[in-house]
JSON list of C-alpha atoms in Angstrom, two decimals:
[
{"chain": "F", "resi": 1309, "resn": "MET", "atom": "CA", "xyz": [5.44, -43.84, -6.59]},
{"chain": "F", "resi": 1310, "resn": "THR", "atom": "CA", "xyz": [5.36, -44.99, -10.26]},
{"chain": "F", "resi": 1311, "resn": "THR", "atom": "CA", "xyz": [3.07, -44.51, -12.95]},
{"chain": "F", "resi": 1312, "resn": "PRO", "atom": "CA", "xyz": [1.37, -47.23, -15.03]},
{"chain": "F", "resi": 1313, "resn": "SER", "atom": "CA", "xyz": [4.18, -46.74, -17.57]},
{"chain": "F", "resi": 1314, "resn": "GLY", "atom": "CA", "xyz": [6.59, -47.43, -14.71]},
{"chain": "F", "resi": 1315, "resn": "ARG", "atom": "CA", "xyz": [8.23, -43.89, -14.58]},
{"chain": "F", "resi": 1316, "resn": "ALA", "atom": "CA", "xyz": [8.66, -42.36, -11.28]},
{"chain": "F", "resi": 1317, "resn": "SER", "atom": "CA", "xyz": [5.78, -39.62, -10.94]},
{"chain": "F", "resi": 1318, "resn": "SER", "atom": "CA", "xyz": [6.35, -36.07, -9.32]},
{"chain": "F", "resi": 1319, "resn": "SER", "atom": "CA", "xyz": [3.88, -33.61, -7.97]},
{"chain": "F", "resi": 1320, "resn": "ARG", "atom": "CA", "xyz": [4.09, -31.63, -11.26]},
{"chain": "F", "resi": 1321, "resn": "ALA", "atom": "CA", "xyz": [3.87, -33.38, -14.48]},
{"chain": "F", "resi": 1322, "resn": "GLY", "atom": "CA", "xyz": [7.17, -33.41, -16.30]},
{"chain": "F", "resi": 1323, "resn": "ARG", "atom": "CA", "xyz": [9.15, -31.55, -13.43]},
{"chain": "F", "resi": 1324, "resn": "PRO", "atom": "CA", "xyz": [11.38, -33.04, -10.93]},
{"chain": "F", "resi": 1325, "resn": "LYS", "atom": "CA", "xyz": [10.60, -32.72, -7.16]},
{"chain": "F", "resi": 1326, "resn": "GLY", "atom": "CA", "xyz": [11.74, -29.85, -5.44]},
{"chain": "F", "resi": 1327, "resn": "VAL", "atom": "CA", "xyz": [11.34, -26.07, -5.06]},
{"chain": "F", "resi": 1328, "resn": "ASP", "atom": "CA", "xyz": [8.78, -24.60, -7.55]},
{"chain": "F", "resi": 1329, "resn": "VAL", "atom": "CA", "xyz": [9.83, -21.03, -8.16]},
{"chain": "F", "resi": 1330, "resn": "GLU", "atom": "CA", "xyz": [6.50, -19.92, -9.44]},
{"chain": "F", "resi": 1331, "resn": "GLU", "atom": "CA", "xyz": [4.84, -21.30, -6.11]},
{"chain": "F", "resi": 1332, "resn": "VAL", "atom": "CA", "xyz": [7.58, -19.33, -4.04]},
{"chain": "F", "resi": 1333, "resn": "PHE", "atom": "CA", "xyz": [7.08, -16.00, -5.73]},
{"chain": "F", "resi": 1334, "resn": "THR", "atom": "CA", "xyz": [3.24, -16.53, -5.61]},
{"chain": "F", "resi": 1335, "resn": "GLY", "atom": "CA", "xyz": [3.57, -16.80, -1.84]},
{"chain": "F", "resi": 1336, "resn": "VAL", "atom": "CA", "xyz": [5.75, -13.75, -1.78]},
{"chain": "F", "resi": 1337, "resn": "ALA", "atom": "CA", "xyz": [2.97, -11.88, -3.78]},
{"chain": "F", "resi": 1338, "resn": "LEU", "atom": "CA", "xyz": [0.58, -12.91, -1.09]},
{"chain": "F", "resi": 1339, "resn": "VAL", "atom": "CA", "xyz": [2.83, -11.53, 1.61]},
{"chain": "F", "resi": 1340, "resn": "PHE", "atom": "CA", "xyz": [3.12, -8.34, 0.00]},
{"chain": "F", "resi": 1341, "resn": "GLU", "atom": "CA", "xyz": [-0.70, -8.13, -0.49]},
{"chain": "F", "resi": 1342, "resn": "GLY", "atom": "CA", "xyz": [-1.16, -8.90, 3.14]},
{"chain": "F", "resi": 1343, "resn": "ILE", "atom": "CA", "xyz": [1.28, -6.20, 3.87]},
{"chain": "F", "resi": 1344, "resn": "GLY", "atom": "CA", "xyz": [-0.57, -3.65, 1.53]},
{"chain": "F", "resi": 1345, "resn": "ALA", "atom": "CA", "xyz": [-3.71, -4.42, 3.29]},
{"chain": "F", "resi": 1346, "resn": "LEU", "atom": "CA", "xyz": [-2.11, -4.28, 6.86]},
{"chain": "F", "resi": 1347, "resn": "ALA", "atom": "CA", "xyz": [-0.88, -0.93, 5.85]},
{"chain": "F", "resi": 1348, "resn": "MET", "atom": "CA", "xyz": [-4.24, 0.52, 5.13]},
{"chain": "F", "resi": 1349, "resn": "ILE", "atom": "CA", "xyz": [-5.59, -0.96, 8.09]},
{"chain": "F", "resi": 1350, "resn": "VAL", "atom": "CA", "xyz": [-3.21, 0.30, 10.53]},
{"chain": "F", "resi": 1351, "resn": "GLY", "atom": "CA", "xyz": [-3.12, 3.56, 8.68]},
{"chain": "F", "resi": 1352, "resn": "PHE", "atom": "CA", "xyz": [-6.89, 3.92, 9.27]},
{"chain": "F", "resi": 1353, "resn": "LEU", "atom": "CA", "xyz": [-6.21, 3.49, 12.98]},
{"chain": "F", "resi": 1354, "resn": "ILE", "atom": "CA", "xyz": [-3.57, 5.82, 13.07]},
{"chain": "F", "resi": 1355, "resn": "ALA", "atom": "CA", "xyz": [-5.70, 8.29, 11.37]},
{"chain": "F", "resi": 1356, "resn": "ILE", "atom": "CA", "xyz": [-8.56, 7.81, 13.72]},
{"chain": "F", "resi": 1357, "resn": "VAL", "atom": "CA", "xyz": [-6.16, 8.23, 16.81]},
{"chain": "F", "resi": 1358, "resn": "LEU", "atom": "CA", "xyz": [-4.53, 11.39, 15.06]},
{"chain": "F", "resi": 1359, "resn": "GLY", "atom": "CA", "xyz": [-8.01, 12.95, 14.24]},
{"chain": "F", "resi": 1360, "resn": "TRP", "atom": "CA", "xyz": [-9.39, 12.11, 17.92]},
{"chain": "F", "resi": 1361, "resn": "ARG", "atom": "CA", "xyz": [-5.99, 13.73, 19.53]},
{"chain": "F", "resi": 1362, "resn": "SER", "atom": "CA", "xyz": [-6.39, 16.67, 17.27]},
{"chain": "F", "resi": 1363, "resn": "LEU", "atom": "CA", "xyz": [-9.92, 17.05, 18.54]},
{"chain": "F", "resi": 1364, "resn": "ARG", "atom": "CA", "xyz": [-8.98, 16.69, 22.29]},
{"chain": "F", "resi": 1365, "resn": "ARG", "atom": "CA", "xyz": [-6.17, 19.16, 22.00]},
{"chain": "F", "resi": 1366, "resn": "GLY", "atom": "CA", "xyz": [-8.88, 21.77, 20.81]},
{"chain": "F", "resi": 1367, "resn": "GLU", "atom": "CA", "xyz": [-7.90, 22.39, 17.50]},
{"chain": "F", "resi": 1368, "resn": "GLY", "atom": "CA", "xyz": [-11.33, 22.14, 16.02]},
{"chain": "F", "resi": 1369, "resn": "GLY", "atom": "CA", "xyz": [-13.17, 19.93, 13.92]},
{"chain": "F", "resi": 1370, "resn": "SER", "atom": "CA", "xyz": [-11.90, 21.31, 10.56]},
{"chain": "F", "resi": 1371, "resn": "ALA", "atom": "CA", "xyz": [-8.28, 20.62, 11.60]},
{"chain": "F", "resi": 1372, "resn": "ALA", "atom": "CA", "xyz": [-9.26, 17.28, 12.99]},
{"chain": "F", "resi": 1373, "resn": "PHE", "atom": "CA", "xyz": [-11.03, 16.31, 9.67]},
{"chain": "F", "resi": 1374, "resn": "GLN", "atom": "CA", "xyz": [-8.02, 17.66, 7.66]},
{"chain": "F", "resi": 1375, "resn": "VAL", "atom": "CA", "xyz": [-5.63, 15.43, 9.87]},
{"chain": "F", "resi": 1376, "resn": "LEU", "atom": "CA", "xyz": [-7.93, 12.44, 9.53]},
{"chain": "F", "resi": 1377, "resn": "ARG", "atom": "CA", "xyz": [-8.27, 13.00, 5.73]},
{"chain": "F", "resi": 1378, "resn": "THR", "atom": "CA", "xyz": [-4.46, 13.38, 5.05]},
{"chain": "F", "resi": 1379, "resn": "THR", "atom": "CA", "xyz": [-3.38, 10.53, 7.23]},
{"chain": "F", "resi": 1380, "resn": "LEU", "atom": "CA", "xyz": [-6.02, 8.23, 5.84]},
{"chain": "F", "resi": 1381, "resn": "GLY", "atom": "CA", "xyz": [-5.28, 9.26, 2.22]},
{"chain": "F", "resi": 1382, "resn": "SER", "atom": "CA", "xyz": [-1.53, 8.63, 2.97]},
{"chain": "F", "resi": 1383, "resn": "ALA", "atom": "CA", "xyz": [-2.17, 5.21, 4.46]},
{"chain": "F", "resi": 1384, "resn": "ILE", "atom": "CA", "xyz": [-4.24, 4.30, 1.24]},
{"chain": "F", "resi": 1385, "resn": "LEU", "atom": "CA", "xyz": [-1.51, 5.47, -1.12]},
{"chain": "F", "resi": 1386, "resn": "LEU", "atom": "CA", "xyz": [1.20, 3.30, 0.93]},
{"chain": "F", "resi": 1387, "resn": "GLY", "atom": "CA", "xyz": [-1.08, 0.23, 0.67]},
{"chain": "F", "resi": 1388, "resn": "LEU", "atom": "CA", "xyz": [-1.80, 0.82, -3.05]},
{"chain": "F", "resi": 1389, "resn": "GLU", "atom": "CA", "xyz": [1.90, 1.14, -3.63]},
{"chain": "F", "resi": 1390, "resn": "VAL", "atom": "CA", "xyz": [2.63, -2.31, -1.87]},
{"chain": "F", "resi": 1391, "resn": "LEU", "atom": "CA", "xyz": [-0.29, -3.88, -3.93]},
{"chain": "F", "resi": 1392, "resn": "VAL", "atom": "CA", "xyz": [0.95, -2.88, -7.15]},
{"chain": "F", "resi": 1393, "resn": "ALA", "atom": "CA", "xyz": [4.57, -4.57, -6.21]},
{"chain": "F", "resi": 1394, "resn": "ALA", "atom": "CA", "xyz": [2.52, -7.65, -5.30]},
{"chain": "F", "resi": 1395, "resn": "ASP", "atom": "CA", "xyz": [0.85, -7.67, -8.75]},
{"chain": "F", "resi": 1396, "resn": "LEU", "atom": "CA", "xyz": [3.97, -7.07, -10.67]},
{"chain": "F", "resi": 1397, "resn": "ILE", "atom": "CA", "xyz": [5.60, -9.78, -8.73]},
{"chain": "F", "resi": 1398, "resn": "ARG", "atom": "CA", "xyz": [2.86, -12.29, -9.28]},
{"chain": "F", "resi": 1399, "resn": "THR", "atom": "CA", "xyz": [2.83, -11.42, -13.03]},
{"chain": "F", "resi": 1400, "resn": "ILE", "atom": "CA", "xyz": [6.32, -11.63, -13.79]},
{"chain": "F", "resi": 1401, "resn": "THR", "atom": "CA", "xyz": [7.07, -14.60, -12.04]},
{"chain": "F", "resi": 1402, "resn": "SER", "atom": "CA", "xyz": [4.45, -16.58, -13.71]},
{"chain": "F", "resi": 1403, "resn": "LYS", "atom": "CA", "xyz": [3.98, -17.55, -17.10]},
{"chain": "F", "resi": 1404, "resn": "PRO", "atom": "CA", "xyz": [2.02, -14.80, -18.16]},
{"chain": "F", "resi": 1405, "resn": "SER", "atom": "CA", "xyz": [-0.05, -14.65, -21.49]},
{"chain": "F", "resi": 1406, "resn": "MET", "atom": "CA", "xyz": [-1.13, -11.73, -23.28]},
{"chain": "F", "resi": 1407, "resn": "GLU", "atom": "CA", "xyz": [-4.32, -11.78, -21.54]},
{"chain": "F", "resi": 1408, "resn": "ASP", "atom": "CA", "xyz": [-2.46, -11.76, -18.08]},
{"chain": "F", "resi": 1409, "resn": "ALA", "atom": "CA", "xyz": [-0.32, -9.00, -19.11]},
{"chain": "F", "resi": 1410, "resn": "ALA", "atom": "CA", "xyz": [-3.32, -6.93, -20.30]},
{"chain": "F", "resi": 1411, "resn": "ILE", "atom": "CA", "xyz": [-5.11, -7.46, -17.00]},
{"chain": "F", "resi": 1412, "resn": "LEU", "atom": "CA", "xyz": [-1.99, -6.32, -15.00]},
{"chain": "F", "resi": 1413, "resn": "GLY", "atom": "CA", "xyz": [-1.70, -3.30, -17.09]},
{"chain": "F", "resi": 1414, "resn": "ILE", "atom": "CA", "xyz": [-5.33, -2.31, -16.65]},
{"chain": "F", "resi": 1415, "resn": "ILE", "atom": "CA", "xyz": [-4.96, -3.00, -12.77]},
{"chain": "F", "resi": 1416, "resn": "VAL", "atom": "CA", "xyz": [-1.75, -1.11, -12.36]},
{"chain": "F", "resi": 1417, "resn": "LEU", "atom": "CA", "xyz": [-3.39, 1.76, -14.49]},
{"chain": "F", "resi": 1418, "resn": "ILE", "atom": "CA", "xyz": [-6.43, 2.00, -12.35]},
{"chain": "F", "resi": 1419, "resn": "ARG", "atom": "CA", "xyz": [-4.19, 1.84, -8.95]},
{"chain": "F", "resi": 1420, "resn": "THR", "atom": "CA", "xyz": [-2.19, 4.60, -10.34]},
{"chain": "F", "resi": 1421, "resn": "VAL", "atom": "CA", "xyz": [-4.96, 6.96, -11.42]},
{"chain": "F", "resi": 1422, "resn": "LEU", "atom": "CA", "xyz": [-6.25, 6.25, -7.99]},
{"chain": "F", "resi": 1423, "resn": "SER", "atom": "CA", "xyz": [-3.09, 7.02, -6.13]},
{"chain": "F", "resi": 1424, "resn": "MET", "atom": "CA", "xyz": [-2.52, 10.01, -8.34]},
{"chain": "F", "resi": 1425, "resn": "SER", "atom": "CA", "xyz": [-6.18, 11.28, -7.45]},
{"chain": "F", "resi": 1426, "resn": "ILE", "atom": "CA", "xyz": [-5.56, 10.74, -3.67]},
{"chain": "F", "resi": 1427, "resn": "GLN", "atom": "CA", "xyz": [-2.26, 12.53, -3.77]},
{"chain": "F", "resi": 1428, "resn": "VAL", "atom": "CA", "xyz": [-3.89, 15.52, -5.59]},
{"chain": "F", "resi": 1429, "resn": "GLU", "atom": "CA", "xyz": [-6.79, 15.63, -2.90]},
{"chain": "F", "resi": 1430, "resn": "ILE", "atom": "CA", "xyz": [-4.08, 15.30, 0.09]},
{"chain": "F", "resi": 1431, "resn": "GLU", "atom": "CA", "xyz": [-1.49, 18.00, -1.26]},
{"chain": "F", "resi": 1432, "resn": "GLY", "atom": "CA", "xyz": [-3.71, 19.86, -3.57]},
{"chain": "F", "resi": 1433, "resn": "VAL", "atom": "CA", "xyz": [-1.23, 19.94, -6.37]},
{"chain": "F", "resi": 1434, "resn": "LEU", "atom": "CA", "xyz": [-0.38, 17.49, -9.19]},
{"chain": "F", "resi": 1435, "resn": "PRO", "atom": "CA", "xyz": [2.34, 15.00, -8.58]},
{"chain": "F", "resi": 1436, "resn": "TRP", "atom": "CA", "xyz": [4.76, 16.21, -11.10]},
{"chain": "F", "resi": 1437, "resn": "ARG", "atom": "CA", "xyz": [4.53, 19.61, -10.07]},
{"chain": "F", "resi": 1438, "resn": "ARG", "atom": "CA", "xyz": [5.64, 18.89, -6.58]},
{"chain": "F", "resi": 1439, "resn": "ALA", "atom": "CA", "xyz": [9.31, 19.95, -5.86]},
{"chain": "F", "resi": 1440, "resn": "MET", "atom": "CA", "xyz": [10.08, 16.50, -4.27]},
{"chain": "F", "resi": 1441, "resn": "LEU", "atom": "CA", "xyz": [8.27, 13.32, -4.71]},
{"chain": "F", "resi": 1442, "resn": "THR", "atom": "CA", "xyz": [6.58, 12.05, -1.57]},
{"chain": "F", "resi": 1443, "resn": "SER", "atom": "CA", "xyz": [5.41, 8.42, -1.14]},
{"chain": "F", "resi": 1444, "resn": "GLY", "atom": "CA", "xyz": [2.56, 7.43, 1.15]},
{"chain": "F", "resi": 1445, "resn": "GLY", "atom": "CA", "xyz": [4.79, 6.35, 3.93]},
{"chain": "F", "resi": 1446, "resn": "GLN", "atom": "CA", "xyz": [6.45, 9.63, 4.05]},
{"chain": "F", "resi": 1447, "resn": "LEU", "atom": "CA", "xyz": [3.10, 11.30, 4.14]},
{"chain": "F", "resi": 1448, "resn": "LEU", "atom": "CA", "xyz": [2.03, 9.11, 6.95]},
{"chain": "F", "resi": 1449, "resn": "GLY", "atom": "CA", "xyz": [5.35, 9.50, 8.99]},
{"chain": "F", "resi": 1450, "resn": "GLU", "atom": "CA", "xyz": [4.92, 13.46, 8.53]},
{"chain": "F", "resi": 1451, "resn": "ALA", "atom": "CA", "xyz": [1.27, 13.23, 9.93]},
{"chain": "F", "resi": 1452, "resn": "VAL", "atom": "CA", "xyz": [2.66, 11.34, 12.97]},
{"chain": "F", "resi": 1453, "resn": "ALA", "atom": "CA", "xyz": [5.50, 13.85, 13.39]},
{"chain": "F", "resi": 1454, "resn": "ARG", "atom": "CA", "xyz": [3.00, 16.64, 13.11]},
{"chain": "F", "resi": 1455, "resn": "ASP", "atom": "CA", "xyz": [0.91, 15.12, 15.83]},
{"chain": "F", "resi": 1456, "resn": "ARG", "atom": "CA", "xyz": [3.77, 14.48, 18.35]},
{"chain": "F", "resi": 1457, "resn": "ALA", "atom": "CA", "xyz": [4.96, 18.25, 17.74]},
{"chain": "F", "resi": 1458, "resn": "ALA", "atom": "CA", "xyz": [1.61, 19.44, 18.42]},
{"chain": "F", "resi": 1459, "resn": "ALA", "atom": "CA", "xyz": [1.39, 17.24, 21.50]},
{"chain": "F", "resi": 1460, "resn": "SER", "atom": "CA", "xyz": [4.70, 18.57, 22.57]},
{"chain": "F", "resi": 1461, "resn": "ARG", "atom": "CA", "xyz": [3.47, 22.16, 22.38]},
{"chain": "F", "resi": 1462, "resn": "GLN", "atom": "CA", "xyz": [0.38, 21.27, 24.30]},
{"chain": "F", "resi": 1463, "resn": "GLN", "atom": "CA", "xyz": [2.36, 19.84, 27.19]},
{"chain": "F", "resi": 1464, "resn": "SER", "atom": "CA", "xyz": [4.96, 22.39, 27.50]},
{"chain": "F", "resi": 1465, "resn": "GLY", "atom": "CA", "xyz": [1.97, 25.04, 27.27]},
{"chain": "F", "resi": 1466, "resn": "SER", "atom": "CA", "xyz": [0.27, 23.35, 30.34]},
{"chain": "F", "resi": 1467, "resn": "ALA", "atom": "CA", "xyz": [3.21, 22.60, 32.24]}
]
């Protein structure tokens, strides 16, 4: 297709046809956002199941609530970490303006404070006071491992 001046047109003004890196990384950022949201949804479902199983084992409502709270908080932490990565990918691969950089900074700051607050709620200690750094995924894995161990103890006790 040609323009009125007789030059060949492309889908993007002044750029040759082909792969647009910005569009590719925007797609990657969308995938990361989907993974972050999925992590929170799946973590919510895991938290419900683990809390319910804790109740069925007769551990009491307080223990079940603690399992639910810890597991759900861990899933939210994991999702927030992935969403921060998506924001970073989207911002650094576009042509960021000072306004875009400021908005990213504010979003990352809010998500970081939220993540730290959730971690303090879950672990009862400030993140920099922990002996080892623990991510949301590790906490979620530990909750599943604790549930499996409790289920094994119950099965061996009833056999």
